[in-house]
Amino acid sequence: AQSVTQLGSHVSVSEGALVLLRCNYSSSVPPYLFWYVQYPNQGLQLLLKYTSAATLVKGINGFEAEFKKSETSFHLTKPSAHMSDAAEYFCAVTSTGTASKLTFGTGTRLQVTL
Amino acid sequence: DAGVIQSPRHEVTEMGQEVTLRCKPISGHDYLFWYRQTMMRGLELLIYFNNNVPIDDSGMPEDRFSAKMPNASFSTLKIQPSEPRDSAVYFCASKVAGSQETQYFGPGTRLLVL
């Protein structure tokens, strides 16, 4: 069964600094990978998704992620953090074929400081 | 589009009472998912439907939980009797067919069982 591991439950960066949130997947078949963001007291919102079309995926709000098969990773980055990026971020995986359900990581809470 | 609609947004009840959570998926979406989010266990898939039929209910914690989808525009998640450990945020999500397709989340129902 597929799974994802998010390293670091809390990440703190200064405003303007690089954001790097880590996600590693474990899947026996080619995966589809997603990053979702959850702002306080809200539902999850899709940031970006990898569906094998391109290894570098650009999402909303300046975020991007690179699929690296050799490292089984799908890390989320943003060149310059903004205060409004403070939220919880979830990596998720599903497999090709008939599987329709997502398996989520445990989440990483991003704090942005002045 | 109004997005996924959930009601109520907040529910406070006493142990032993029946709780019913409601979800209206996005029109045209043929998959519906129920998730539970807690600090201890993160985001867990409880059950999902395809074309109103339950496909996988392996995440339903016990017989006290039941879910129905009587038509394409409405689903319920019922807990009877409720217990304090059921306190969580319950999310509903929907998507169209295809494993790479995005799941769209509702705002969630925050349940507190006293």
Coordinates of N, CA and C in Angstrom, one line a residue:
Chain A
A1 N 0.8 -1.2 0.0 CA 0.0 0.0 0.0 C 0.9 1.2 0.0
Q2 N 0.4 2.3 -0.7 CA 1.2 3.5 -0.8 C 1.1 4.3 0.5
S3 N 2.2 5.1 0.8 CA 2.2 5.9 2.0 C 3.1 7.1 1.7
V4 N 3.0 8.1 2.5 CA 3.9 9.3 2.4 C 4.4 9.6 3.8
T5 N 5.6 10.1 3.8 CA 6.2 10.5 5.1 C 6.6 12.0 4.9
Q6 N 6.2 12.8 5.9 CA 6.5 14.2 5.9 C 7.5 14.4 7.1
L7 N 8.7 14.8 6.7 CA 9.7 15.0 7.7 C 9.6 16.4 8.3
G8 N 9.4 16.4 9.6 CA 9.3 17.7 10.3 C 7.8 18.1 10.5
S9 N 7.3 18.0 11.7 CA 5.9 18.3 11.9 C 5.8 19.8 12.0
H10 N 6.9 20.5 12.4 CA 6.8 22.0 12.4 C 8.1 22.6 11.7
V11 N 7.8 23.5 10.9 CA 8.9 24.3 10.2 C 8.7 25.7 10.4
S12 N 9.8 26.4 10.8 CA 9.7 27.9 11.0 C 10.7 28.6 10.1
V13 N 10.2 29.6 9.4 CA 11.1 30.3 8.5 C 10.8 31.8 8.7
S14 N 11.8 32.6 8.3 CA 11.6 34.1 8.4 C 10.9 34.5 7.1
E15 N 10.2 35.6 7.2 CA 9.5 36.1 6.0 C 10.6 36.5 5.0
G16 N 10.4 36.0 3.8 CA 11.3 36.3 2.7 C 12.3 35.1 2.5
A17 N 12.4 34.2 3.4 CA 13.3 33.1 3.3 C 12.7 31.9 2.5
L18 N 13.5 31.0 2.1 CA 13.1 29.9 1.3 C 12.2 28.9 2.2
V19 N 11.2 28.4 1.6 CA 10.4 27.4 2.3 C 10.7 26.1 1.6
L20 N 11.0 25.1 2.5 CA 11.2 23.7 2.0 C 10.5 22.8 2.9
L21 N 9.4 22.1 2.4 CA 8.7 21.1 3.2 C 8.9 19.8 2.5
R22 N 9.3 18.8 3.3 CA 9.7 17.5 2.7 C 8.6 16.4 2.7
C23 N 8.6 15.7 1.6 CA 7.7 14.6 1.5 C 8.4 13.4 0.7
N24 N 8.3 12.3 1.3 CA 8.8 11.1 0.6 C 7.7 10.1 0.5
Y25 N 7.6 9.4 -0.6 CA 6.5 8.5 -0.9 C 7.0 7.1 -0.9
S26 N 6.1 6.2 -0.7 CA 6.4 4.8 -0.8 C 5.3 4.2 -1.6
S27 N 5.5 3.8 -2.8 CA 4.5 3.3 -3.7 C 5.1 2.2 -4.6
S28 N 4.3 1.2 -4.7 CA 4.8 0.1 -5.6 C 4.4 0.3 -7.0
V29 N 3.6 1.3 -7.3 CA 3.2 1.6 -8.7 C 3.4 3.1 -8.8
P30 N 3.5 3.6 -10.1 CA 3.7 5.0 -10.3 C 2.6 5.8 -9.6
P31 N 3.0 6.7 -8.7 CA 2.0 7.5 -8.0 C 1.6 8.8 -8.6
Y32 N 0.4 9.2 -8.1 CA 0.1 10.6 -8.3 C 0.3 11.2 -6.9
L33 N 0.8 12.4 -6.9 CA 1.2 13.0 -5.6 C 0.5 14.4 -5.6
F34 N 0.2 14.8 -4.4 CA -0.5 16.1 -4.2 C 0.0 16.8 -2.9
W35 N 0.0 18.1 -3.0 CA 0.2 18.9 -1.8 C -1.1 19.7 -1.6
Y36 N -1.6 19.6 -0.3 CA -2.7 20.4 0.1 C -2.3 21.3 1.2
V37 N -3.0 22.5 1.3 CA -2.8 23.4 2.4 C -4.1 23.6 3.2
Q38 N -3.9 23.7 4.5 CA -5.1 23.9 5.4 C -4.8 25.1 6.2
Y39 N -5.6 26.1 6.0 CA -5.5 27.3 6.9 C -6.4 27.1 8.1
P40 N -6.1 27.8 9.2 CA -6.9 27.6 10.4 C -8.4 27.6 10.2
N41 N -9.0 26.6 10.8 CA -10.4 26.4 10.8 C -11.0 26.3 9.4
Q42 N -10.3 25.8 8.4 CA -10.8 25.7 7.1 C -10.5 24.2 6.6
G43 N -11.1 23.9 5.5 CA -10.9 22.6 4.8 C -9.5 22.7 4.1
L44 N -9.2 21.5 3.4 CA -8.0 21.4 2.7 C -8.2 22.0 1.3
Q45 N -7.1 22.7 0.8 CA -7.2 23.3 -0.5 C -6.0 22.8 -1.3
L46 N -6.2 22.4 -2.6 CA -5.1 21.8 -3.4 C -4.1 22.9 -3.7
L47 N -2.8 22.7 -3.5 CA -1.7 23.6 -3.9 C -1.2 23.2 -5.3
L48 N -1.0 21.9 -5.4 CA -0.5 21.4 -6.7 C -0.5 19.9 -6.7
K49 N -0.4 19.3 -8.0 CA -0.4 17.8 -8.1 C 0.5 17.4 -9.2
Y50 N 1.1 16.2 -9.0 CA 2.0 15.6 -9.9 C 1.2 14.4 -10.5
T51 N 1.1 14.4 -11.9 CA 0.4 13.3 -12.5 C 1.2 12.7 -13.7
S52 N 2.5 12.8 -13.6 CA 3.5 12.3 -14.5 C 3.7 13.1 -15.8
A53 N 3.0 14.2 -16.0 CA 3.2 15.0 -17.2 C 4.5 15.8 -17.1
A54 N 4.9 16.2 -16.0 CA 6.2 17.0 -15.8 C 6.7 16.8 -14.4
T55 N 8.0 16.7 -14.2 CA 8.5 16.4 -12.9 C 8.5 17.7 -12.0
L56 N 8.6 18.8 -12.6 CA 8.5 20.1 -11.9 C 7.1 20.6 -12.0
V57 N 6.4 20.7 -10.9 CA 5.0 21.1 -10.9 C 4.9 22.5 -10.2
K58 N 4.2 23.4 -10.9 CA 4.0 24.7 -10.3 C 2.5 24.8 -9.8
G59 N 2.4 25.4 -8.6 CA 1.1 25.4 -8.0 C 0.7 26.9 -7.7
I60 N -0.3 27.0 -6.9 CA -0.8 28.3 -6.5 C 0.1 29.0 -5.5
N61 N -0.1 30.3 -5.4 CA 0.6 31.1 -4.4 C 2.2 31.0 -4.4
G62 N 2.7 30.7 -5.6 CA 4.2 30.7 -5.8 C 4.8 29.4 -5.4
F63 N 4.1 28.4 -5.0 CA 4.7 27.1 -4.6 C 5.0 26.2 -5.8
E64 N 6.0 25.4 -5.6 CA 6.3 24.4 -6.6 C 6.8 23.1 -6.0
A65 N 6.8 22.0 -6.7 CA 7.3 20.8 -6.1 C 8.0 20.0 -7.3
E66 N 9.0 19.3 -7.0 CA 9.7 18.5 -8.0 C 9.6 17.0 -7.6
F67 N 9.2 16.2 -8.6 CA 9.1 14.8 -8.4 C 10.4 14.2 -8.7
K68 N 11.0 13.5 -7.8 CA 12.3 12.8 -8.0 C 12.2 11.3 -7.7
K69 N 12.1 10.6 -8.8 CA 11.8 9.1 -8.6 C 13.0 8.5 -7.9
S70 N 14.2 8.9 -8.3 CA 15.4 8.2 -7.7 C 15.5 8.4 -6.2
E71 N 14.9 9.5 -5.7 CA 14.8 9.8 -4.3 C 13.5 9.5 -3.6
T72 N 12.5 9.1 -4.4 CA 11.1 8.9 -4.0 C 10.7 10.1 -3.2
S73 N 10.9 11.3 -3.7 CA 10.6 12.5 -3.0 C 9.7 13.4 -3.8
F74 N 9.0 14.3 -3.1 CA 8.1 15.3 -3.8 C 8.1 16.5 -2.8
H75 N 9.2 17.1 -2.7 CA 9.4 18.2 -1.7 C 8.7 19.5 -2.3
L76 N 8.1 20.2 -1.4 CA 7.4 21.5 -1.7 C 8.3 22.7 -1.4
T77 N 8.4 23.6 -2.3 CA 9.3 24.8 -2.1 C 8.6 26.0 -2.5
K78 N 9.1 27.1 -1.9 CA 8.7 28.5 -2.3 C 9.9 29.4 -2.1
P79 N 10.3 30.2 -3.0 CA 11.5 30.9 -2.9 C 11.5 31.9 -1.8
S80 N 10.3 32.5 -1.5 CA 10.3 33.6 -0.5 C 9.0 33.5 0.3
A81 N 9.1 33.2 1.5 CA 7.9 33.0 2.4 C 7.2 34.3 2.7
H82 N 5.9 34.3 2.8 CA 5.1 35.4 3.2 C 4.3 35.0 4.4
M83 N 4.0 36.0 5.2 CA 3.2 35.7 6.4 C 2.0 34.9 6.2
S84 N 1.4 35.2 5.0 CA 0.1 34.5 4.7 C 0.3 33.0 4.4
D85 N 1.5 32.6 4.3 CA 1.8 31.1 4.0 C 1.7 30.3 5.3
A86 N 1.6 30.9 6.4 CA 1.5 30.2 7.7 C 0.2 29.3 7.6
A87 N 0.4 28.0 7.7 CA -0.7 27.1 7.6 C -0.1 25.7 7.8
E88 N -1.0 24.7 7.7 CA -0.5 23.3 7.7 C -0.6 22.7 6.3
Y89 N 0.5 22.0 6.0 CA 0.6 21.5 4.6 C 0.7 19.9 4.7
F90 N -0.1 19.3 3.8 CA -0.2 17.9 3.7 C 0.2 17.4 2.4
C91 N 1.0 16.4 2.4 CA 1.4 15.6 1.2 C 0.5 14.4 1.1
A92 N 0.1 14.0 -0.1 CA -0.8 12.9 -0.2 C -0.5 12.1 -1.5
V93 N -0.8 10.9 -1.5 CA -0.5 10.0 -2.6 C -1.7 9.1 -3.0
T94 N -1.8 8.9 -4.2 CA -2.7 7.8 -4.7 C -2.0 7.1 -5.8
S95 N -2.5 6.0 -6.2 CA -1.8 5.2 -7.3 C -2.6 5.3 -8.5
T96 N -2.0 4.9 -9.6 CA -2.7 4.8 -10.9 C -3.6 3.6 -10.9
G97 N -4.4 3.4 -11.9 CA -5.3 2.3 -11.9 C -6.6 2.6 -11.2
T98 N -7.1 1.7 -10.4 CA -8.4 1.8 -9.9 C -8.5 2.6 -8.6
A99 N -7.4 2.7 -7.9 CA -7.4 3.4 -6.6 C -7.9 4.8 -6.7
S100 N -8.8 5.2 -5.9 CA -9.3 6.6 -6.0 C -9.0 7.3 -4.7
K101 N -8.6 6.6 -3.7 CA -8.5 7.3 -2.4 C -7.1 7.8 -2.2
L102 N -7.0 8.9 -1.5 CA -5.7 9.5 -1.1 C -5.3 9.0 0.2
T103 N -4.0 8.9 0.4 CA -3.3 8.6 1.7 C -2.5 9.8 2.0
F104 N -2.9 10.4 3.2 CA -2.2 11.7 3.6 C -1.1 11.5 4.5
G105 N -0.1 12.4 4.4 CA 0.9 12.4 5.4 C 0.4 13.0 6.7
T106 N 1.3 13.1 7.7 CA 0.9 13.6 9.0 C 0.8 15.1 9.1
G107 N 1.3 15.8 8.0 CA 1.2 17.2 8.0 C 2.4 17.9 8.5
T108 N 2.7 19.1 8.0 CA 3.8 20.0 8.5 C 3.2 21.4 8.7
R109 N 3.4 21.8 9.9 CA 2.9 23.2 10.2 C 4.0 24.2 9.9
L110 N 3.7 25.1 9.1 CA 4.6 26.2 8.7 C 4.4 27.4 9.5
Q111 N 5.4 27.9 10.1 CA 5.3 29.2 10.9 C 6.2 30.2 10.1
V112 N 5.7 31.4 9.9 CA 6.5 32.4 9.2 C 6.7 33.6 10.2
T113 N 7.9 33.9 10.5 CA 8.2 35.0 11.5 C 8.8 36.2 10.8
L114 N 8.6 37.3 11.5 CA 9.1 38.6 10.9 C 10.6 38.7 11.1
Chain B
D1 N -19.5 27.9 -8.7 CA -19.9 26.7 -7.9 C -19.7 27.0 -6.4
A2 N -20.7 26.4 -5.6 CA -20.7 26.7 -4.2 C -19.6 25.9 -3.5
G3 N -19.0 24.9 -4.1 CA -18.1 24.0 -3.4 C -18.8 23.0 -2.6
V4 N -18.1 22.2 -1.9 CA -18.7 21.2 -1.0 C -19.3 21.9 0.2
I5 N -20.5 21.5 0.5 CA -21.2 22.1 1.6 C -21.4 21.1 2.7
Q6 N -21.0 21.5 4.0 CA -21.2 20.7 5.1 C -22.0 21.4 6.2
S7 N -22.8 20.6 6.9 CA -23.6 21.2 8.0 C -23.7 20.1 9.1
P8 N -23.8 20.5 10.3 CA -23.5 21.9 10.8 C -22.0 22.1 10.7
R9 N -21.6 23.4 10.9 CA -20.2 23.7 11.0 C -19.6 23.3 12.4
H10 N -20.4 23.4 13.4 CA -20.0 23.1 14.7 C -21.2 22.3 15.4
E11 N -20.8 21.3 16.2 CA -21.8 20.5 16.9 C -21.2 20.2 18.3
V12 N -22.0 20.5 19.3 CA -21.6 20.1 20.6 C -22.8 19.2 21.2
T13 N -22.4 18.1 21.6 CA -23.4 17.1 22.1 C -22.9 16.4 23.3
E14 N -23.8 15.7 23.9 CA -23.4 14.9 25.1 C -23.2 13.4 24.8
M15 N -22.4 12.8 25.5 CA -22.1 11.4 25.3 C -23.4 10.6 25.3
G16 N -23.5 9.7 24.3 CA -24.7 8.9 24.1 C -25.7 9.4 23.2
Q17 N -25.6 10.6 22.8 CA -26.5 11.2 21.8 C -26.2 10.8 20.4
E18 N -27.2 10.8 19.5 CA -26.9 10.6 18.1 C -26.5 11.9 17.4
V19 N -25.5 11.8 16.6 CA -25.0 12.9 15.8 C -25.1 12.6 14.3
T20 N -25.6 13.6 13.6 CA -25.7 13.4 12.1 C -25.0 14.6 11.4
L21 N -24.0 14.2 10.6 CA -23.3 15.2 9.9 C -23.8 15.1 8.4
R22 N -23.8 16.2 7.7 CA -24.4 16.3 6.4 C -23.4 16.9 5.4
C23 N -23.5 16.4 4.2 CA -22.6 16.8 3.1 C -23.3 16.9 1.8
K24 N -23.1 18.0 1.1 CA -23.6 18.2 -0.3 C -22.4 18.3 -1.2
P25 N -22.1 17.3 -2.0 CA -20.9 17.4 -2.9 C -21.1 18.4 -4.0
I26 N -20.0 18.7 -4.7 CA -20.1 19.5 -5.9 C -20.9 18.8 -7.0
S27 N -21.8 19.6 -7.6 CA -22.6 19.0 -8.6 C -21.8 18.4 -9.8
G28 N -22.1 17.2 -10.1 CA -21.4 16.5 -11.2 C -20.3 15.6 -10.7
H29 N -19.9 15.7 -9.4 CA -18.9 14.8 -8.9 C -19.5 13.5 -8.5
D30 N -18.8 12.4 -8.9 CA -19.4 11.1 -8.6 C -18.7 10.3 -7.5
Y31 N -17.7 10.9 -6.9 CA -17.1 10.3 -5.7 C -17.3 11.2 -4.5
L32 N -17.5 10.6 -3.4 CA -17.7 11.4 -2.1 C -16.9 10.7 -1.0
F33 N -16.2 11.4 -0.3 CA -15.3 10.9 0.8 C -15.6 11.5 2.1
W34 N -15.5 10.7 3.2 CA -15.6 11.3 4.5 C -14.3 11.0 5.2
Y35 N -13.8 12.1 5.8 CA -12.5 12.0 6.6 C -12.8 12.5 8.0
R36 N -11.9 12.1 8.9 CA -11.8 12.6 10.2 C -10.4 13.1 10.5
Q37 N -10.4 14.2 11.2 CA -9.1 14.8 11.5 C -9.0 15.0 13.0
T38 N -7.9 14.4 13.6 CA -7.6 14.6 15.1 C -6.2 14.9 15.2
M39 N -5.8 15.5 16.3 CA -4.4 15.7 16.6 C -3.6 14.4 16.7
M40 N -4.2 13.4 17.3 CA -3.5 12.2 17.5 C -3.3 11.4 16.3
R41 N -4.3 11.3 15.4 CA -4.3 10.4 14.3 C -4.2 11.1 12.9
G42 N -4.2 12.4 12.9 CA -4.1 13.1 11.7 C -5.4 13.0 10.9
L43 N -5.3 12.9 9.6 CA -6.4 12.9 8.6 C -6.6 11.4 8.2
E44 N -7.8 10.9 8.5 CA -8.1 9.5 8.2 C -9.3 9.4 7.3
L45 N -9.2 8.6 6.3 CA -10.3 8.3 5.5 C -11.3 7.3 6.1
L46 N -12.5 7.7 6.3 CA -13.5 6.8 6.9 C -14.2 5.9 5.9
I47 N -14.7 6.5 4.9 CA -15.5 5.8 3.9 C -15.5 6.6 2.6
Y48 N -15.7 5.9 1.4 CA -16.0 6.7 0.2 C -17.0 6.0 -0.7
F49 N -17.7 6.8 -1.4 CA -18.7 6.4 -2.3 C -18.4 6.7 -3.7
N50 N -18.9 5.8 -4.6 CA -18.8 6.1 -6.0 C -20.2 5.9 -6.6
N51 N -20.7 6.9 -7.3 CA -22.1 6.9 -7.8 C -23.1 6.4 -6.7
N52 N -22.9 6.9 -5.5 CA -23.8 6.7 -4.4 C -23.6 5.4 -3.7
V53 N -22.7 4.6 -4.2 CA -22.5 3.2 -3.6 C -21.3 3.2 -2.7
P54 N -21.3 2.7 -1.5 CA -20.1 2.7 -0.7 C -19.1 1.7 -1.3
I55 N -17.9 2.2 -1.5 CA -16.8 1.4 -2.1 C -15.9 0.8 -1.1
D56 N -15.5 1.6 -0.1 CA -14.5 1.2 0.9 C -14.9 1.8 2.2
D57 N -15.3 1.0 3.2 CA -15.6 1.5 4.5 C -14.7 1.0 5.6
S58 N -13.5 0.6 5.1 CA -12.6 0.0 6.0 C -12.0 1.0 7.1
G59 N -12.2 2.2 6.9 CA -11.8 3.2 7.9 C -12.8 3.6 8.9
M60 N -14.0 3.1 8.8 CA -15.0 3.4 9.7 C -14.6 2.7 11.1
P61 N -14.5 3.5 12.1 CA -13.9 3.0 13.3 C -14.7 1.8 14.0
E62 N -16.0 1.9 14.0 CA -16.8 0.8 14.6 C -18.2 1.0 14.2
D63 N -19.0 0.0 14.7 CA -20.4 0.0 14.3 C -21.2 1.2 14.7
R64 N -20.7 2.0 15.6 CA -21.4 3.2 16.0 C -21.5 4.2 14.8
F65 N -20.6 4.0 13.9 CA -20.5 4.9 12.7 C -21.2 4.3 11.5
S66 N -22.0 5.1 10.9 CA -22.6 4.7 9.6 C -22.7 5.8 8.6
A67 N -22.7 5.6 7.4 CA -22.7 6.6 6.3 C -23.7 6.1 5.2
K68 N -24.4 7.1 4.7 CA -25.3 6.8 3.6 C -25.2 7.9 2.5
M69 N -25.6 7.5 1.3 CA -25.6 8.5 0.3 C -26.9 8.2 -0.6
P70 N -28.0 8.7 -0.2 CA -29.3 8.3 -0.8 C -29.4 8.8 -2.2
N71 N -28.7 9.9 -2.6 CA -28.7 10.4 -3.9 C -27.4 11.1 -4.2
A72 N -27.2 11.6 -5.4 CA -25.9 12.2 -5.9 C -25.6 13.5 -5.2
S73 N -26.5 14.1 -4.5 CA -26.3 15.4 -4.0 C -26.4 15.5 -2.5
F74 N -26.3 14.3 -1.8 CA -26.5 14.3 -0.4 C -25.9 13.1 0.3
S75 N -25.2 13.3 1.4 CA -24.6 12.2 2.1 C -24.7 12.5 3.6
T76 N -24.8 11.5 4.5 CA -24.8 11.7 5.9 C -23.8 10.8 6.5
L77 N -23.2 11.2 7.6 CA -22.4 10.4 8.5 C -23.0 10.5 9.9
K78 N -23.4 9.3 10.4 CA -24.1 9.3 11.7 C -23.3 8.5 12.7
I79 N -23.3 9.1 13.9 CA -22.6 8.4 15.0 C -23.7 8.2 16.1
Q80 N -23.9 6.9 16.5 CA -24.9 6.6 17.4 C -24.5 5.3 18.2
P81 N -24.3 5.4 19.5 CA -24.2 6.6 20.3 C -22.9 7.3 20.2
S82 N -22.8 8.6 20.4 CA -21.5 9.3 20.4 C -20.8 9.1 21.7
E83 N -19.4 9.2 21.6 CA -18.5 9.1 22.7 C -17.5 10.3 22.7
P84 N -17.0 10.7 23.8 CA -16.0 11.8 23.8 C -14.9 11.6 22.8
R85 N -14.4 10.3 22.6 CA -13.3 10.1 21.7 C -13.7 10.3 20.2
D86 N -14.9 10.6 20.0 CA -15.4 10.9 18.6 C -15.1 12.4 18.3
S87 N -14.8 13.1 19.3 CA -14.5 14.6 19.1 C -13.4 14.7 18.0
A88 N -13.7 15.5 17.0 CA -12.8 15.7 15.9 C -13.4 16.6 14.9
V89 N -12.6 16.9 13.8 CA -13.2 17.6 12.7 C -13.4 16.6 11.6
Y90 N -14.7 16.6 11.1 CA -15.1 15.7 10.0 C -15.2 16.5 8.7
F91 N -14.5 16.0 7.7 CA -14.5 16.6 6.4 C -15.2 15.7 5.4
C92 N -15.8 16.3 4.5 CA -16.4 15.7 3.3 C -15.6 16.2 2.1
A93 N -15.4 15.4 1.2 CA -14.7 15.8 -0.1 C -15.4 15.1 -1.3
S94 N -15.3 15.7 -2.4 CA -15.8 15.1 -3.6 C -14.9 15.3 -4.8
K95 N -15.1 14.4 -5.8 CA -14.3 14.5 -7.0 C -15.0 13.8 -8.1
V96 N -14.5 14.1 -9.4 CA -15.0 13.4 -10.5 C -14.1 12.1 -10.7
A97 N -14.6 11.2 -11.5 CA -13.9 9.9 -11.7 C -12.4 10.2 -12.3
G98 N -11.5 9.3 -11.9 CA -10.1 9.4 -12.3 C -9.2 9.5 -11.1
S99 N -8.2 8.7 -10.9 CA -7.4 8.7 -9.7 C -6.6 9.9 -9.6
Q100 N -6.3 10.6 -10.7 CA -5.5 11.8 -10.6 C -6.3 13.1 -10.3
E101 N -7.6 12.9 -10.3 CA -8.4 14.1 -10.2 C -8.4 14.6 -8.8
T102 N -8.6 15.9 -8.7 CA -8.5 16.6 -7.4 C -9.7 16.3 -6.5
Q103 N -9.5 16.1 -5.3 CA -10.5 16.0 -4.3 C -10.7 17.5 -3.7
Y104 N -12.0 17.9 -3.7 CA -12.3 19.2 -3.2 C -13.0 19.0 -1.8
F105 N -12.4 19.7 -0.8 CA -12.9 19.5 0.5 C -13.9 20.6 1.0
G106 N -14.8 20.1 1.8 CA -15.7 21.1 2.5 C -15.0 21.7 3.6
P107 N -15.7 22.7 4.3 CA -15.0 23.4 5.4 C -14.9 22.6 6.7
G108 N -15.6 21.5 6.8 CA -15.6 20.6 7.9 C -16.6 20.9 9.0
T109 N -16.9 19.9 9.8 CA -17.8 20.0 10.9 C -16.9 19.7 12.2
R110 N -16.9 20.6 13.1 CA -16.1 20.4 14.3 C -17.1 19.9 15.3
L111 N -16.8 18.6 15.7 CA -17.7 17.9 16.7 C -17.0 17.8 18.0
L112 N -17.8 18.2 19.1 CA -17.3 18.0 20.4 C -18.3 17.2 21.2
V113 N -17.9 16.1 21.7 CA -18.8 15.2 22.5 C -18.4 15.3 23.9
L114 N -19.3 15.8 24.8 CA -19.0 16.0 26.2 C -19.3 14.8 27.0

